[in-house]
Short mmCIF file of C-alpha atoms in Angstrom, two decimals:
data_model
loop_
_atom_site.label_atom_id
_atom_site.label_comp_id
_atom_site.label_asym_id
_atom_site.label_seq_id
_atom_site.Cartn_x
_atom_site.Cartn_y
_atom_site.Cartn_z
CA MET D 19 29.37 -52.24 7.40
CA HIS D 20 27.82 -50.26 10.46
CA ARG D 21 31.04 -47.97 9.83
CA SER D 22 30.39 -47.12 6.85
CA LYS D 23 26.88 -47.05 7.08
CA THR D 24 27.73 -44.32 9.46
CA LEU D 25 29.94 -42.61 7.54
CA LEU D 26 27.75 -42.07 4.98
CA ALA D 27 24.90 -40.53 7.28
CA GLY D 28 28.04 -38.25 8.62
CA VAL D 29 28.96 -37.46 4.97
CA ALA D 30 25.17 -36.72 4.06
CA ILE D 31 24.44 -34.47 7.77
CA LEU D 32 27.33 -32.07 6.73
CA THR D 33 26.29 -31.74 3.03
CA LEU D 34 22.86 -30.89 4.03
CA SER D 35 24.28 -28.59 6.91
CA LEU D 36 26.59 -27.14 4.49
CA GLY D 37 23.92 -26.44 1.64
CA SER D 38 21.39 -24.92 3.91
CA ALA D 39 24.68 -22.25 5.56
CA ASN D 40 24.93 -21.43 1.76
CA ALA D 41 21.41 -21.24 0.76
CA GLU D 42 20.77 -17.79 0.22
CA THR D 43 17.68 -16.06 2.36
CA LEU D 44 15.27 -13.10 1.03
CA ARG D 45 13.40 -11.66 3.90
CA LEU D 46 10.99 -9.69 2.43
CA LEU D 47 8.48 -7.57 4.69
CA THR D 48 5.54 -6.56 2.73
CA TRP D 49 1.79 -6.23 2.55
CA GLY D 50 -0.77 -9.73 1.85
CA GLY D 51 -0.90 -10.83 -1.68
CA TYR D 52 2.67 -8.63 -2.92
CA ALA D 53 4.43 -12.17 -3.00
CA PRO D 54 2.05 -15.71 -3.12
CA ASP D 55 4.02 -18.27 -2.70
CA ASP D 56 3.04 -19.54 -6.46
CA VAL D 57 6.06 -16.57 -7.81
CA ILE D 58 8.21 -17.26 -4.57
CA ALA D 59 8.32 -21.33 -6.02
CA ASP D 60 8.94 -20.02 -9.56
CA PHE D 61 11.73 -17.48 -8.31
CA THR D 62 13.60 -19.90 -6.31
CA LYS D 63 13.38 -22.85 -8.91
CA GLU D 64 15.34 -19.94 -10.97
CA THR D 65 17.38 -18.72 -9.12
CA GLY D 66 18.28 -21.49 -6.14
CA ILE D 67 17.14 -18.22 -3.41
CA THR D 68 14.05 -19.07 -0.51
CA VAL D 69 12.14 -16.07 0.42
CA SER D 70 10.29 -15.30 3.86
CA VAL D 71 7.56 -13.25 3.95
CA THR D 72 7.00 -10.87 6.88
CA LYS D 73 3.02 -9.13 5.98
CA SER D 74 2.92 -5.72 7.52
CA ASN D 75 1.55 -2.48 6.98
CA ASN D 76 3.09 1.35 6.82
CA GLU D 77 3.05 1.67 9.95
CA ASP D 78 3.69 -1.68 11.15
CA MET D 79 7.01 -1.53 8.67
CA ILE D 80 8.49 1.42 10.01
CA SER D 81 8.27 0.49 13.87
CA LYS D 82 10.51 -2.82 12.72
CA LEU D 83 12.88 -1.58 10.95
CA ARG D 84 12.81 1.94 13.54
CA ALA D 85 13.27 -1.14 16.43
CA THR D 86 16.63 -2.54 14.92
CA GLY D 87 18.40 0.08 13.47
CA GLY D 88 17.10 -1.10 9.73
CA SER D 89 17.89 -4.52 10.15
CA GLY D 90 16.26 -8.24 10.25
CA PHE D 91 14.92 -7.73 6.88
CA ASP D 92 16.05 -7.44 3.25
CA LEU D 93 13.39 -5.78 1.17
CA ALA D 94 10.71 -3.78 2.44
CA GLN D 95 7.44 -2.09 0.40
CA PRO D 96 6.53 1.16 2.30
CA SER D 97 4.31 3.68 0.16
CA GLN D 98 6.20 5.91 -1.70
CA ASP D 99 5.04 9.13 0.48
CA ARG D 100 5.95 7.16 3.62
CA ILE D 101 10.02 6.99 3.20
CA VAL D 102 11.71 10.47 3.57
CA GLY D 103 9.93 10.81 6.53
CA ALA D 104 11.20 7.65 8.37
CA GLN D 105 14.72 8.17 6.74
CA THR D 106 15.15 11.26 8.06
CA ASP D 107 13.88 10.28 11.58
CA TYR D 108 15.21 7.22 11.94
CA ASP D 109 17.74 6.49 9.16
CA ILE D 110 16.30 2.66 8.98
CA TYR D 111 17.01 2.61 4.74
CA LYS D 112 19.75 2.49 2.37
CA PRO D 113 19.79 4.06 -0.93
CA MET D 114 18.85 2.37 -4.22
CA ASP D 115 21.37 1.29 -6.96
CA LEU D 116 19.36 2.16 -9.67
CA SER D 117 21.85 0.47 -12.00
CA LYS D 118 21.00 -3.11 -10.70
CA ILE D 119 17.13 -2.58 -12.06
CA ASP D 120 16.09 -2.99 -15.11
CA ALA D 121 14.41 -0.31 -15.50
CA ALA D 122 12.92 -1.01 -18.87
CA GLN D 123 10.41 -3.30 -17.08
CA PHE D 124 8.89 -0.17 -15.59
CA ILE D 125 6.20 2.30 -16.70
CA PRO D 126 8.31 5.59 -16.41
CA SER D 127 5.73 8.26 -15.36
CA MET D 128 5.49 5.79 -12.75
CA MET D 129 8.84 5.33 -11.86
CA ASP D 130 9.87 9.09 -11.95
CA ALA D 131 7.45 9.82 -10.11
CA THR D 132 8.89 7.41 -7.34
CA ARG D 133 11.95 8.67 -8.20
CA LYS D 134 11.29 12.01 -7.27
CA ASN D 135 9.00 11.42 -4.40
CA THR D 136 11.86 9.41 -2.48
CA THR D 137 15.00 11.46 -2.86
CA PHE D 138 16.58 12.01 0.13
CA LYS D 139 19.70 13.72 -0.34
CA GLY D 140 20.85 13.63 -3.20
CA GLN D 141 19.56 9.52 -3.42
CA VAL D 142 17.37 7.58 -4.52
CA TYR D 143 15.49 5.53 -1.88
CA GLY D 144 12.66 3.87 -3.63
CA VAL D 145 11.19 2.23 -6.65
CA PRO D 146 7.19 1.62 -8.31
CA HIS D 147 5.62 -1.87 -7.55
CA ILE D 148 2.05 -2.01 -6.75
CA TRP D 149 -0.21 1.22 -7.18
CA GLY D 150 -3.90 1.99 -6.22
CA THR D 151 -6.56 4.39 -4.68
CA SER D 152 -9.05 5.08 -2.06
CA GLY D 153 -12.30 6.26 -2.66
CA LEU D 154 -15.93 5.27 -2.34
CA VAL D 155 -17.49 1.68 -2.04
CA LEU D 156 -20.97 2.61 -2.41
CA ASP D 157 -24.66 0.37 -2.59
CA ARG D 158 -25.95 2.29 -5.54
CA SER D 159 -29.25 0.69 -4.78
CA LYS D 160 -29.53 2.62 -1.44
CA ALA D 161 -26.62 5.50 -1.19
CA GLY D 162 -27.01 6.16 -5.23
CA ASN D 163 -26.73 9.96 -4.18
CA VAL D 164 -23.05 10.03 -2.64
CA GLY D 165 -20.50 11.15 -4.67
CA ASP D 166 -17.66 12.72 -2.42
CA TYR D 167 -15.95 11.81 1.29
CA THR D 168 -18.72 14.68 2.69
CA ASP D 169 -21.75 13.15 1.50
CA LEU D 170 -21.07 10.41 4.10
CA CYS D 171 -22.40 12.74 6.51
CA ASN D 172 -25.92 13.11 5.14
CA PRO D 173 -28.43 12.76 7.89
CA ALA D 174 -30.48 10.41 5.84
CA LEU D 175 -27.38 7.80 5.77
CA ALA D 176 -26.90 8.16 10.41
CA GLY D 177 -25.29 4.99 11.41
CA LYS D 178 -24.91 3.26 7.61
CA VAL D 179 -21.31 4.65 6.91
CA SER D 180 -17.63 3.41 7.64
CA TYR D 181 -14.00 4.91 7.14
CA ARG D 182 -10.68 4.28 8.95
CA LEU D 183 -9.37 6.87 11.51
CA LYS D 184 -6.37 6.98 9.14
CA ARG D 185 -4.24 9.70 7.07
CA PRO D 186 -6.35 8.81 3.75
CA THR D 187 -9.89 10.11 5.86
CA LEU D 188 -8.18 13.25 7.01
CA ILE D 189 -6.95 14.01 3.12
CA GLY D 190 -10.39 13.06 1.36
CA PHE D 191 -12.44 14.99 3.83
CA ALA D 192 -10.01 18.51 3.36
CA PHE D 193 -10.25 17.53 -0.46
CA ALA D 194 -13.68 17.01 -0.60
CA MET D 195 -14.29 20.48 2.16
CA GLY D 196 -12.37 22.68 -0.48
CA MET D 197 -8.72 22.65 0.88
CA ASP D 198 -5.33 21.45 -0.33
CA PRO D 199 -3.80 19.52 1.94
CA PHE D 200 -1.02 18.57 0.25
CA ALA D 201 -0.42 22.24 -0.74
CA ALA D 202 0.16 23.01 3.06
CA TYR D 203 2.49 20.05 3.97
CA GLN D 204 5.63 22.21 4.17
CA ASP D 205 3.59 24.32 6.09
CA LYS D 206 2.85 22.93 9.32
CA GLY D 207 0.85 25.90 11.02
CA ALA D 208 -1.45 26.22 7.43
CA TYR D 209 -1.68 22.30 7.99
CA GLN D 210 -3.03 22.60 11.09
CA LYS D 211 -5.64 24.87 10.46
CA ILE D 212 -6.74 22.34 7.66
CA LEU D 213 -7.10 19.88 10.56
CA ASP D 214 -8.49 21.46 12.70
CA LYS D 215 -11.60 21.80 9.99
CA VAL D 216 -12.14 18.56 9.50
CA GLU D 217 -11.19 17.64 13.25
CA ALA D 218 -14.69 19.33 13.47
CA LYS D 219 -16.48 17.94 10.68
CA LEU D 220 -15.32 14.23 11.95
CA VAL D 221 -16.68 15.10 15.21
CA ASP D 222 -20.07 15.96 13.84
CA CYS D 223 -20.29 13.21 11.35
CA LYS D 224 -19.65 10.41 14.30
CA SER D 225 -23.72 9.20 14.56
CA ASN D 226 -23.27 8.73 10.92
CA VAL D 227 -20.62 6.08 11.47
CA ARG D 228 -21.45 2.82 11.99
CA VAL D 229 -18.24 1.39 13.03
CA TYR D 230 -14.41 2.94 12.38
CA TRP D 231 -13.10 0.09 10.99
CA THR D 232 -9.39 -1.30 11.22
CA GLY D 233 -9.39 -4.13 8.32
CA GLY D 234 -10.38 -4.54 5.06
CA ASP D 235 -12.63 -8.10 5.97
CA ALA D 236 -14.13 -7.00 8.65
CA LEU D 237 -15.30 -4.04 6.47
CA LEU D 238 -16.41 -6.36 2.98
CA ASN D 239 -18.46 -7.90 5.63
CA LEU D 240 -20.19 -4.77 6.74
CA LEU D 241 -21.11 -4.21 3.01
CA ARG D 242 -22.34 -7.73 2.13
CA SER D 243 -24.59 -7.59 5.13
CA GLY D 244 -26.10 -4.25 4.23
CA GLU D 245 -24.98 -2.77 7.97
CA VAL D 246 -23.23 -0.63 6.25
CA VAL D 247 -24.10 1.13 2.52
CA ALA D 248 -21.58 3.85 2.34
CA ALA D 249 -17.90 3.60 3.10
CA MET D 250 -14.75 5.24 2.31
CA ALA D 251 -12.16 2.35 0.80
CA TRP D 252 -10.12 1.21 -1.40
CA ASP D 253 -10.66 0.31 -5.30
CA THR D 254 -10.26 -2.98 -4.74
CA GLY D 255 -11.85 -4.14 -2.20
CA GLY D 256 -15.78 -2.29 -4.20
CA TRP D 257 -14.52 -4.47 -7.43
CA LYS D 258 -14.03 -7.85 -5.33
CA LEU D 259 -17.95 -6.87 -3.90
CA ASN D 260 -18.99 -6.12 -7.26
CA LYS D 261 -18.25 -9.37 -8.39
CA GLU D 262 -21.00 -10.79 -5.67
CA ASN D 263 -23.21 -8.38 -6.11
CA ALA D 264 -23.87 -5.50 -9.09
CA ASN D 265 -25.06 -2.76 -6.88
CA ILE D 266 -21.48 -2.41 -4.40
CA THR D 267 -19.29 -0.85 -7.11
CA PHE D 268 -16.25 1.56 -6.60
CA VAL D 269 -16.78 5.23 -6.72
CA ALA D 270 -13.92 7.75 -7.70
CA PRO D 271 -15.50 10.57 -5.64
CA LYS D 272 -16.09 13.81 -7.29
CA SER D 273 -13.21 16.10 -5.03
CA GLY D 274 -10.65 13.47 -6.35
CA ALA D 275 -9.95 9.68 -5.17
CA LEU D 276 -6.57 9.12 -3.16
CA GLY D 277 -3.40 7.66 -5.09
CA TRP D 278 -0.58 5.44 -3.81
CA ILE D 279 2.13 3.36 -4.70
CA ASP D 280 4.29 0.57 -3.09
CA THR D 281 7.65 0.46 -3.58
CA PHE D 282 10.51 -1.42 -3.08
CA ALA D 283 13.09 -0.09 -0.34
CA LEU D 284 16.19 -1.75 1.36
CA PRO D 285 16.41 -1.50 4.93
CA ARG D 286 19.77 0.25 5.83
CA LYS D 287 21.48 -3.03 7.45
CA THR D 288 19.93 -5.64 4.58
CA LYS D 289 22.61 -8.87 4.34
CA ALA D 290 20.57 -9.97 0.89
CA GLU D 291 21.01 -7.02 -1.21
CA ASP D 292 21.98 -9.24 -4.57
CA ALA D 293 18.67 -11.24 -4.18
CA ALA D 294 16.77 -8.15 -2.95
CA TYR D 295 17.26 -6.75 -6.61
CA LYS D 296 17.27 -9.90 -8.45
CA TRP D 297 13.58 -10.38 -6.56
CA ILE D 298 12.46 -6.88 -7.58
CA ASN D 299 13.60 -7.76 -11.48
CA PHE D 300 11.89 -11.44 -11.13
CA VAL D 301 8.59 -9.81 -10.15
CA MET D 302 8.16 -6.76 -12.73
CA ARG D 303 8.05 -8.96 -15.60
CA PRO D 304 4.66 -8.61 -17.48
CA GLN D 305 3.38 -12.03 -16.82
CA ILE D 306 4.46 -12.49 -13.20
CA ALA D 307 3.35 -9.06 -12.47
CA ALA D 308 -0.34 -9.79 -13.74
CA ARG D 309 -0.31 -12.90 -11.36
CA ILE D 310 1.02 -10.71 -8.66
CA THR D 311 -2.35 -8.27 -9.41
CA ALA D 312 -4.35 -11.49 -9.35
CA SER D 313 -3.02 -11.98 -5.49
CA ALA D 314 -2.96 -8.48 -4.55
CA GLY D 315 -6.05 -7.25 -7.01
CA ASN D 316 -4.02 -4.04 -7.71
CA PHE D 317 -2.32 -3.03 -10.89
CA THR D 318 1.71 -2.76 -10.78
CA ALA D 319 3.99 -0.88 -12.61
CA ALA D 320 5.09 -3.54 -14.75
CA LYS D 321 5.10 -1.94 -17.98
CA GLY D 322 2.71 -4.37 -20.13
CA ALA D 323 1.40 -5.79 -17.12
CA ASP D 324 -2.36 -5.72 -18.31
CA GLU D 325 -1.98 -7.48 -21.31
CA PHE D 326 -2.45 -10.45 -18.74
CA VAL D 327 -4.88 -9.23 -16.13
CA GLU D 328 -8.32 -10.84 -16.40
CA GLU D 329 -10.85 -9.05 -18.51
CA THR D 330 -13.22 -8.28 -15.35
CA LEU D 331 -10.61 -6.49 -13.55
CA LYS D 332 -10.01 -4.13 -16.85
CA LYS D 333 -13.62 -3.84 -17.30
CA GLN D 334 -14.11 -2.84 -13.69
CA PHE D 335 -11.32 -0.62 -13.60
CA LYS D 336 -13.20 1.46 -16.98
CA GLU D 337 -16.58 1.77 -15.37
CA SER D 338 -14.68 3.46 -12.31
CA PHE D 339 -11.99 5.55 -13.66
CA PRO D 340 -13.12 7.41 -16.54
CA PRO D 341 -10.20 9.46 -18.07
CA ALA D 342 -11.24 12.36 -16.21
CA ALA D 343 -11.35 10.45 -13.10
CA ILE D 344 -7.87 9.04 -13.60
CA ASP D 345 -6.81 12.88 -13.93
CA ASN D 346 -8.16 13.95 -11.01
CA ILE D 347 -6.41 11.24 -8.84
CA LYS D 348 -4.42 13.23 -6.08
CA TRP D 349 -1.71 11.15 -5.75
CA TYR D 350 0.35 11.12 -2.19
CA PRO D 351 3.23 13.75 -2.02
CA THR D 352 6.47 12.76 0.20
CA VAL D 353 5.05 13.34 4.22
CA PRO D 354 7.58 16.26 5.77
CA ALA D 355 8.68 14.43 8.77
CA GLY D 356 6.69 15.80 11.94
CA LEU D 357 3.01 15.85 9.73
CA GLU D 358 1.84 12.40 11.16
CA GLU D 359 2.10 14.05 14.94
CA LEU D 360 -0.21 16.58 14.26
CA GLU D 361 -2.54 14.00 12.60
CA GLY D 362 -2.39 11.12 15.19
CA LYS D 363 -3.01 14.26 17.55
CA THR D 364 -6.20 15.23 15.60
CA LEU D 365 -7.25 11.33 14.95
CA ASP D 366 -7.49 11.21 19.15
CA ARG D 367 -8.94 13.58 19.20
CA VAL D 368 -12.02 12.37 17.04
CA ASN D 369 -11.91 8.86 18.51
CA ALA D 370 -12.36 10.15 21.68
CA ALA D 371 -15.10 12.94 20.89
CA LYS D 372 -18.89 11.54 22.14
CA SER D 373 -20.86 11.16 19.06
CA GLY D 374 -23.05 14.34 18.25
#
């Protein structure tokens, strides 16, 4: 009897061990909110594939994949403008097999844009997932005259504004100052001249900055408390605050909101490629995509998903983006290799400069 129990226990342990060894896991390197637990649970229930999520951002994704030569993860979600440059410099991604993507689930224009912006040596390295914009988040009762990025430097707002020391601030200020940084992307000399002018403006504007924000939650708290009344920030942050205080909302700047698209991209040494394609096709189903919008706060490239998004978000989107503002969105193009170093040096100098 004792031997039977021991034998059965051994069989059970062996079965569990084999089951564990055979279980497939998708190691996902993504942003917060892009892979909610309930969606993962439904995916696992349908496919048997478990999902291990590592939350990240563009700089961190590149750093992690660069350190490992493109291993350690099976699917990553860099922004579309951060793929070709990283691939050129570090060879961390592999081309997508578009025959394994259910293209009918994607908004065609967004699929085409991402295909164009992630093509490297004739091969496509990304497909679109979630998109959004950055612009201005204002307390209209205290900063209603702010209509563009450079208005954040109005002396009347001294010590009451915030923005990040990151690329979007350089790009946004450049457009607001009447320049076109995207048109200069292929000319390092011309781009440096634009950066120099923006650097001078940002140094001159330092006395207006309460803090250079580094985390979205910290910025929202600054706006809630009234310590900051105008900021350069993402649309979702403004809409979140708008639910709490109708005076605060996201406004598309006169020179144009800056549009981004986060993609699906395969790390070069992915070990669960089929699972990655299954995940992509699963989360792009309209009803699943709407659940991810509820979690991430941004719309997706899934065709028809807006029909399943909650009404408040639909209303906020229409108020912030009248048709002319949508037509004026500046979509980030692919960043050529070498520009990040120029931007980094500019941002370092702004950070080190004394307040005016």
